[in-house]
XYZ file of C-alpha atoms in Angstrom:
89
model
C 11.065 -15.821 -39.138
C 10.378 -12.518 -37.905
C 10.166 -13.292 -34.244
C 13.450 -15.299 -34.408
C 15.246 -12.262 -35.877
C 13.816 -10.303 -33.297
C 14.585 -12.536 -30.617
C 18.246 -12.755 -32.021
C 18.572 -9.063 -31.860
C 17.464 -8.455 -28.488
C 19.701 -11.581 -26.935
C 22.328 -9.678 -28.787
C 21.559 -6.119 -27.418
C 21.197 -7.458 -23.940
C 24.443 -9.348 -23.806
C 26.412 -5.797 -25.251
C 24.255 -4.050 -22.518
C 25.760 -5.895 -19.757
C 29.262 -5.342 -20.831
C 28.717 -1.551 -21.300
C 27.222 -0.621 -18.107
C 29.694 -1.832 -15.739
C 32.683 -0.225 -17.923
C 30.577 3.177 -17.710
C 29.937 3.095 -14.259
C 33.671 2.167 -13.435
C 34.667 5.102 -15.684
C 32.388 7.175 -13.614
C 33.400 6.457 -10.181
C 37.226 6.933 -11.450
C 36.646 10.635 -12.449
C 34.345 10.971 -9.609
C 36.921 9.932 -6.931
C 39.918 11.720 -9.208
C 37.886 14.826 -9.463
C 36.749 15.071 -5.988
C 40.602 15.296 -5.157
C 41.651 17.396 -7.808
C 39.175 20.228 -7.075
C 39.438 19.780 -2.915
C 40.934 22.979 -2.950
C 39.357 24.850 -5.521
C 37.742 28.351 -4.961
C 34.709 27.329 -7.053
C 34.326 23.555 -6.255
C 31.070 23.145 -8.312
C 32.678 24.679 -11.405
C 35.886 22.945 -10.946
C 33.970 19.308 -10.686
C 31.899 20.330 -13.580
C 34.839 20.613 -15.940
C 36.877 18.377 -14.507
C 34.419 15.540 -14.782
C 33.884 16.567 -18.460
C 37.841 16.576 -19.396
C 38.125 12.877 -17.610
C 35.122 11.476 -19.637
C 36.932 12.626 -22.805
C 40.401 12.331 -21.684
C 40.078 9.151 -19.426
C 42.763 10.571 -17.000
C 43.352 13.709 -14.572
C 46.427 14.786 -13.487
C 47.617 13.822 -9.739
C 47.260 16.643 -7.102
C 45.268 19.629 -6.701
C 46.741 21.724 -9.515
C 49.313 21.781 -12.149
C 50.885 18.452 -13.323
C 48.952 18.547 -16.646
C 51.678 17.246 -18.595
C 50.706 13.695 -17.027
C 47.554 13.934 -19.324
C 48.293 15.634 -22.590
C 44.288 15.519 -23.762
C 43.457 17.100 -20.212
C 46.449 19.879 -20.851
C 45.493 20.660 -24.307
C 41.758 21.059 -24.121
C 40.534 24.818 -24.442
C 37.229 26.710 -23.755
C 35.611 28.903 -26.450
C 37.685 31.996 -25.320
C 41.053 29.865 -26.062
C 41.890 29.273 -22.316
C 42.598 25.984 -20.586
C 39.228 23.951 -20.124
C 40.236 21.630 -17.842
C 41.083 22.621 -14.077
């Protein structure tokens, strides 16, 4: 009885994982490509990519262009750093 429950739980976990991993990879590729373009003209590219990636992962969007256009993504626009300034580049 215990082996059956464990086997069933393991099978469910494997099925759920097979659905979640591709979505995570696709999300990462989306953020990487959008942030690479967004930060392409930034003076501190490493910092821009870091914060853009964080904001993209949380908001699931990145404004178009290399700057501005933040109204396209209100979540991205409204994120603030600890000093109250904009968090997302």
